[in-house]
PDB file of C-alpha atoms in Angstrom:
ATOM      1  CA  MET A 985     110.505  58.011  27.282  1.00 61.00           C
ATOM      2  CA  LYS A 986     108.398  59.511  29.893  1.00 70.00           C
ATOM      3  CA  ARG A 987     104.815  58.285  31.230  1.00 67.00           C
ATOM      4  CA  SER A 988     103.338  61.445  29.886  1.00 66.00           C
ATOM      5  CA  ASP A 989     104.891  60.978  26.774  1.00 71.00           C
ATOM      6  CA  LYS A 990     103.539  57.934  26.121  1.00 65.00           C
ATOM      7  CA  ILE A 991      99.823  59.133  26.911  1.00 65.00           C
ATOM      8  CA  ILE A 992     100.909  62.338  24.189  1.00 67.00           C
ATOM      9  CA  ARG A 993     102.312  59.698  21.557  1.00 67.00           C
ATOM     10  CA  ALA A 994      98.982  57.161  22.085  1.00 59.00           C
ATOM     11  CA  ILE A 995      97.051  60.140  21.612  1.00 66.00           C
ATOM     12  CA  LYS A 996      98.726  61.535  18.612  1.00 65.00           C
ATOM     13  CA  THR A 997      98.078  57.672  16.984  1.00 64.00           C
ATOM     14  CA  LEU A 998      94.435  56.901  17.978  1.00 58.00           C
ATOM     15  CA  PRO A 999      93.442  58.859  14.810  1.00 64.00           C
ATOM     16  CA  VAL A1000      95.125  57.146  12.091  1.00 60.00           C
ATOM     17  CA  ILE A1001      94.076  53.848  13.867  1.00 64.00           C
ATOM     18  CA  VAL A1002      90.657  55.138  13.691  1.00 57.00           C
ATOM     19  CA  ALA A1003      90.951  56.269  10.307  1.00 58.00           C
ATOM     20  CA  THR A1004      92.273  53.159   9.137  1.00 61.00           C
ATOM     21  CA  VAL A1005      89.624  50.896  10.892  1.00 57.00           C
ATOM     22  CA  LEU A1006      86.963  52.918   8.945  1.00 55.00           C
ATOM     23  CA  ILE A1007      88.335  53.016   5.778  1.00 62.00           C
ATOM     24  CA  VAL A1008      88.351  48.685   6.257  1.00 56.00           C
ATOM     25  CA  VAL A1009      85.293  48.618   7.285  1.00 54.00           C
ATOM     26  CA  TRP A1010      83.901  50.968   4.051  1.00 55.00           C
ATOM     27  CA  LEU A1011      86.007  48.971   1.665  1.00 56.00           C
ATOM     28  CA  SER A1012      84.170  45.605   3.153  1.00 55.00           C
ATOM     29  CA  TRP A1013      81.105  47.427   2.431  1.00 53.00           C
ATOM     30  CA  SER A1014      81.173  48.766  -0.227  1.00 50.00           C
ATOM     31  CA  GLU A1015      82.834  44.743  -2.123  1.00 47.00           C
ATOM     32  CA  GLU A1016      79.836  43.086  -0.626  1.00 43.00           C
ATOM     33  CA  GLY A1017      77.621  45.527  -2.521  1.00 42.00           C
ATOM     34  CA  ASN A1018      79.374  44.405  -5.831  1.00 41.00           C
ATOM     35  CA  LYS A1019      77.883  41.089  -5.733  1.00 40.00           C
ATOM     36  CA  ILE A1020      75.431  39.613  -7.751  1.00 34.00           C
ATOM     37  CA  VAL A1021      72.421  37.934  -6.059  1.00 36.00           C
ATOM     38  CA  THR A1022      70.106  35.735  -7.609  1.00 35.00           C
ATOM     39  CA  ALA A1023      66.943  34.789  -6.601  1.00 36.00           C
ATOM     40  CA  SER A1024      66.892  30.607  -6.754  1.00 36.00           C
ATOM     41  CA  TYR A1025      63.267  30.043  -5.410  1.00 37.00           C
ATOM     42  CA  GLN A1026      60.096  31.937  -5.526  1.00 42.00           C
ATOM     43  CA  PRO A1027      58.889  34.156  -1.962  1.00 43.00           C
ATOM     44  CA  GLN A1028      56.123  32.737  -0.045  1.00 55.00           C
ATOM     45  CA  SER A1029      54.182  36.304  -0.683  1.00 67.00           C
ATOM     46  CA  THR A1030      53.554  35.461  -4.103  1.00 81.00           C
ATOM     47  CA  PRO A1031      50.951  33.163  -5.170  1.00 82.00           C
ATOM     48  CA  ASP A1032      50.726  31.388  -8.295  1.00 84.00           C
ATOM     49  CA  LEU A1033      47.184  32.022  -8.322  1.00 85.00           C
ATOM     50  CA  THR A1034      44.601  35.100  -6.622  1.00 87.00           C
ATOM     51  CA  LEU A1035      40.907  34.404  -6.998  1.00 87.00           C
ATOM     52  CA  ILE A1036      38.610  37.536  -6.765  1.00 92.00           C
ATOM     53  CA  ASN A1037      35.077  37.432  -5.860  1.00 93.00           C
ATOM     54  CA  SER A1038      35.819  33.088  -6.887  1.00 89.00           C
ATOM     55  CA  ALA A1039      32.732  30.576  -5.904  1.00 90.00           C
ATOM     56  CA  SER A1040      33.411  26.812  -6.444  1.00 86.00           C
ATOM     57  CA  ASP A1041      31.658  23.377  -5.884  1.00 87.00           C
ATOM     58  CA  HIS A1042      33.807  20.773  -4.700  1.00 82.00           C
ATOM     59  CA  TYR A1043      32.981  16.711  -4.416  1.00 83.00           C
ATOM     60  CA  ASN A1044      33.871  13.163  -2.557  1.00 77.00           C
ATOM     61  CA  GLU A1045      35.321  10.698  -4.599  1.00 79.00           C
ATOM     62  CA  THR A1046      32.345   9.758  -5.749  1.00 84.00           C
ATOM     63  CA  GLY A1047      30.930  12.848  -7.541  1.00 84.00           C
ATOM     64  CA  ASP A1048      28.352  13.912  -5.625  1.00 81.00           C
ATOM     65  CA  LEU A1049      28.211  17.354  -4.197  1.00 81.00           C
ATOM     66  CA  GLN A1050      29.778  17.505  -0.907  1.00 81.00           C
ATOM     67  CA  TYR A1051      30.159  21.718  -0.490  1.00 83.00           C
ATOM     68  CA  HIS A1052      29.699  25.019  -2.102  1.00 87.00           C
ATOM     69  CA  LEU A1053      32.995  27.527  -1.414  1.00 89.00           C
ATOM     70  CA  VAL A1054      32.289  31.120  -2.046  1.00 93.00           C
ATOM     71  CA  ALA A1055      35.383  33.660  -0.985  1.00 93.00           C
ATOM     72  CA  ASN A1056      35.895  37.362  -2.089  1.00 94.00           C
ATOM     73  CA  GLN A1057      39.844  36.112  -2.302  1.00 91.00           C
ATOM     74  CA  ILE A1058      41.969  33.071  -2.816  1.00 89.00           C
ATOM     75  CA  ASP A1059      45.541  32.859  -2.967  1.00 90.00           C
ATOM     76  CA  HIS A1060      47.296  29.632  -3.984  1.00 88.00           C
ATOM     77  CA  TYR A1061      50.501  29.059  -3.195  1.00 87.00           C
ATOM     78  CA  LYS A1062      51.690  26.003  -4.831  1.00 84.00           C
ATOM     79  CA  LYS A1063      54.630  25.181  -3.032  1.00 81.00           C
ATOM     80  CA  ASP A1064      52.806  24.155  -0.284  1.00 81.00           C
ATOM     81  CA  ASP A1065      49.346  23.496  -2.078  1.00 83.00           C
ATOM     82  CA  LEU A1066      47.616  25.803   0.709  1.00 87.00           C
ATOM     83  CA  ALA A1067      45.175  28.461  -0.276  1.00 89.00           C
ATOM     84  CA  TYR A1068      44.097  31.755   2.107  1.00 92.00           C
ATOM     85  CA  LEU A1069      40.853  32.345   1.976  1.00 91.00           C
ATOM     86  CA  ILE A1070      39.274  36.271   2.678  1.00 93.00           C
ATOM     87  CA  LYS A1071      35.786  35.770   3.807  1.00 95.00           C
ATOM     88  CA  PRO A1072      35.082  31.885   3.025  1.00 94.00           C
ATOM     89  CA  ASP A1073      32.175  30.902   3.123  1.00 93.00           C
ATOM     90  CA  LEU A1074      30.868  27.176   3.103  1.00 90.00           C
ATOM     91  CA  THR A1075      27.757  25.794   2.605  1.00 87.00           C
ATOM     92  CA  ASN A1076      27.049  21.845   2.995  1.00 82.00           C
ATOM     93  CA  GLN A1077      26.108  20.709  -0.190  1.00 67.00           C
ATOM     94  CA  GLN A1078      24.459  16.623   1.126  1.00 69.00           C
ATOM     95  CA  PRO A1079      21.134  15.898   1.423  1.00 70.00           C
ATOM     96  CA  GLY A1080      20.323  15.935   4.832  1.00 69.00           C
ATOM     97  CA  LEU A1081      23.411  17.507   6.590  1.00 70.00           C
ATOM     98  CA  ASN A1082      22.382  21.139   6.757  1.00 78.00           C
ATOM     99  CA  TRP A1083      25.528  23.249   7.932  1.00 83.00           C
ATOM    100  CA  HIS A1084      27.065  26.869   6.427  1.00 89.00           C
ATOM    101  CA  ALA A1085      30.457  28.151   7.970  1.00 91.00           C
ATOM    102  CA  SER A1086      31.827  31.374   7.591  1.00 93.00           C
ATOM    103  CA  SER A1087      34.827  33.557   8.784  1.00 93.00           C
ATOM    104  CA  LEU A1088      36.820  36.629   7.784  1.00 93.00           C
ATOM    105  CA  THR A1089      39.546  34.863   6.911  1.00 93.00           C
ATOM    106  CA  GLY A1090      40.986  30.944   6.596  1.00 93.00           C
ATOM    107  CA  GLU A1091      43.568  27.694   4.759  1.00 93.00           C
ATOM    108  CA  ALA A1092      42.301  25.099   3.052  1.00 90.00           C
ATOM    109  CA  ASN A1093      44.729  22.160   2.930  1.00 87.00           C
ATOM    110  CA  LEU A1094      44.258  21.261  -0.845  1.00 80.00           C
ATOM    111  CA  LYS A1095      47.041  17.934   0.205  1.00 83.00           C
ATOM    112  CA  THR A1096      44.771  17.247   2.769  1.00 84.00           C
ATOM    113  CA  ASP A1097      41.145  17.571   3.759  1.00 80.00           C
ATOM    114  CA  LYS A1098      41.447  19.835   6.002  1.00 90.00           C
ATOM    115  CA  ILE A1099      39.941  23.995   5.916  1.00 91.00           C
ATOM    116  CA  THR A1100      40.952  26.204   8.889  1.00 93.00           C
ATOM    117  CA  LEU A1101      38.459  29.190   9.227  1.00 93.00           C
ATOM    118  CA  ASN A1102      40.048  32.290  11.482  1.00 93.00           C
ATOM    119  CA  ASP A1103      38.638  35.153  12.922  1.00 92.00           C
ATOM    120  CA  GLN A1104      34.881  35.545  13.856  1.00 91.00           C
ATOM    121  CA  VAL A1105      34.166  31.918  12.942  1.00 92.00           C
ATOM    122  CA  GLU A1106      30.108  31.270  12.429  1.00 92.00           C
ATOM    123  CA  ILE A1107      29.029  27.380  11.764  1.00 89.00           C
ATOM    124  CA  VAL A1108      24.733  27.303  11.693  1.00 88.00           C
ATOM    125  CA  ARG A1109      23.752  24.095  11.641  1.00 82.00           C
ATOM    126  CA  THR A1110      19.692  23.097  10.905  1.00 78.00           C
ATOM    127  CA  THR A1111      18.666  19.810  12.510  1.00 70.00           C
ATOM    128  CA  ALA A1112      15.886  17.745  10.685  1.00 68.00           C
ATOM    129  CA  ASP A1113      13.205  19.822  12.856  1.00 72.00           C
ATOM    130  CA  ASN A1114      14.503  23.184  11.764  1.00 75.00           C
ATOM    131  CA  GLN A1115      16.140  24.234  15.134  1.00 76.00           C
ATOM    132  CA  LYS A1116      19.515  26.006  14.099  1.00 84.00           C
ATOM    133  CA  LEU A1117      21.816  25.438  16.129  1.00 82.00           C
ATOM    134  CA  THR A1118      24.626  28.031  16.235  1.00 88.00           C
ATOM    135  CA  LEU A1119      28.764  28.156  16.912  1.00 89.00           C
ATOM    136  CA  ARG A1120      31.051  31.279  17.369  1.00 91.00           C
ATOM    137  CA  ALA A1121      35.025  30.543  17.944  1.00 91.00           C
ATOM    138  CA  SER A1122      38.421  32.280  16.820  1.00 91.00           C
ATOM    139  CA  THR A1123      39.372  29.425  14.938  1.00 92.00           C
ATOM    140  CA  LEU A1124      37.715  26.077  13.669  1.00 92.00           C
ATOM    141  CA  THR A1125      39.016  23.229  11.702  1.00 93.00           C
ATOM    142  CA  ILE A1126      36.629  21.671   9.240  1.00 90.00           C
ATOM    143  CA  TYR A1127      36.562  18.548   7.458  1.00 88.00           C
ATOM    144  CA  PRO A1128      34.296  18.031   5.127  1.00 81.00           C
ATOM    145  CA  ASN A1129      35.032  14.770   3.358  1.00 78.00           C
ATOM    146  CA  LYS A1130      34.126  13.438   6.969  1.00 82.00           C
ATOM    147  CA  ASN A1131      31.574  15.905   7.815  1.00 80.00           C
ATOM    148  CA  TYR A1132      33.478  17.094  11.338  1.00 85.00           C
ATOM    149  CA  ALA A1133      34.946  20.448  12.824  1.00 89.00           C
ATOM    150  CA  GLU A1134      36.777  20.612  15.944  1.00 92.00           C
ATOM    151  CA  ASN A1135      38.903  22.845  17.569  1.00 92.00           C
ATOM    152  CA  ASP A1136      41.045  24.027  20.871  1.00 91.00           C
ATOM    153  CA  VAL A1137      39.925  27.329  22.091  1.00 91.00           C
ATOM    154  CA  LEU A1138      37.369  29.416  23.667  1.00 90.00           C
ATOM    155  CA  THR A1139      33.653  28.268  21.535  1.00 90.00           C
ATOM    156  CA  ILE A1140      30.028  29.335  22.219  1.00 89.00           C
ATOM    157  CA  ILE A1141      27.322  27.225  21.429  1.00 87.00           C
ATOM    158  CA  HIS A1142      24.038  28.580  21.140  1.00 86.00           C
ATOM    159  CA  SER A1143      20.693  27.173  20.431  1.00 82.00           C
ATOM    160  CA  ALA A1144      16.933  28.275  20.783  1.00 81.00           C
ATOM    161  CA  ASN A1145      16.866  26.984  24.761  1.00 83.00           C
ATOM    162  CA  SER A1146      20.689  26.396  25.573  1.00 86.00           C
ATOM    163  CA  TYR A1147      23.447  28.268  26.055  1.00 87.00           C
ATOM    164  CA  ILE A1148      27.190  26.428  26.433  1.00 89.00           C
ATOM    165  CA  GLU A1149      30.786  27.705  26.192  1.00 90.00           C
ATOM    166  CA  THR A1150      33.607  25.187  25.778  1.00 89.00           C
ATOM    167  CA  LYS A1151      37.007  25.188  26.076  1.00 91.00           C
ATOM    168  CA  GLY A1152      37.498  22.848  22.367  1.00 90.00           C
ATOM    169  CA  PHE A1153      35.086  20.939  21.076  1.00 88.00           C
ATOM    170  CA  ARG A1154      34.602  18.450  17.950  1.00 91.00           C
ATOM    171  CA  THR A1155      31.075  18.163  16.153  1.00 85.00           C
ATOM    172  CA  ASP A1156      30.268  15.115  13.850  1.00 85.00           C
ATOM    173  CA  PHE A1157      27.637  16.954  11.270  1.00 78.00           C
ATOM    174  CA  GLU A1158      26.050  13.596  10.346  1.00 78.00           C
ATOM    175  CA  SER A1159      25.190  12.465  13.595  1.00 79.00           C
ATOM    176  CA  GLY A1160      24.826  15.719  15.345  1.00 74.00           C
ATOM    177  CA  ASP A1161      26.955  14.781  18.195  1.00 82.00           C
ATOM    178  CA  THR A1162      29.583  17.410  19.393  1.00 83.00           C
ATOM    179  CA  LEU A1163      32.255  16.269  22.157  1.00 86.00           C
ATOM    180  CA  LEU A1164      32.544  19.427  24.490  1.00 88.00           C
ATOM    181  CA  LYS A1165      36.442  19.100  25.870  1.00 89.00           C
ATOM    182  CA  SER A1166      37.168  21.289  28.625  1.00 88.00           C
ATOM    183  CA  ASN A1167      35.987  24.183  30.966  1.00 87.00           C
ATOM    184  CA  VAL A1168      32.320  23.921  29.964  1.00 87.00           C
ATOM    185  CA  ARG A1169      29.523  25.778  31.859  1.00 88.00           C
ATOM    186  CA  GLY A1170      26.327  26.459  30.294  1.00 86.00           C
ATOM    187  CA  THR A1171      22.342  26.877  30.577  1.00 85.00           C
ATOM    188  CA  HIS A1172      19.602  25.142  29.269  1.00 78.00           C
ATOM    189  CA  GLU A1173      15.685  25.861  29.567  1.00 79.00           C
ATOM    190  CA  VAL A1174      13.246  22.689  29.575  1.00 78.00           C
ATOM    191  CA  GLN A1175      10.341  23.505  27.592  1.00 72.00           C
ATOM    192  CA  GLN A1176       7.036  22.192  28.529  1.00 66.00           C
TER     193      GLN A1176
END
């Protein structure tokens, strides 16, 4: 058989080979489509509890009122015991510790003492002499039972006579002490 005859014969059998492969692929797909699949878990996208326009009071171990939380929406996920917050607003209710925190979104880990605020975070702390200290950041983690907050992102701290930018900070609400972590710069006007 000549070489040209072999090429012609291969060209004539090519459609038969392609058709056979397509039929095998089609049959395997149709076989998969007939299998019954049952979900053995609840997807994370479905909360077990949703609260709209929620307001709640949170108490410490001794039964004293610690903070008040208001949110437009709270979605709770039982598997991880997490609550996702929309427009959370926390107000400290302990005497002598005057701070208020808000953001667009947040997450509360109900297994631990940890609330993470995200998107346009603002904390306002009022001192004993009625001066306000405002902190603004993109994210902030608050530990209400320990009365401190921290982050590792750009944060702006503003008071009546100072303006500070820092990459990360930790603040103790009880003592008023604030540790600025890195890349700190700012201005302070001395009042006479």
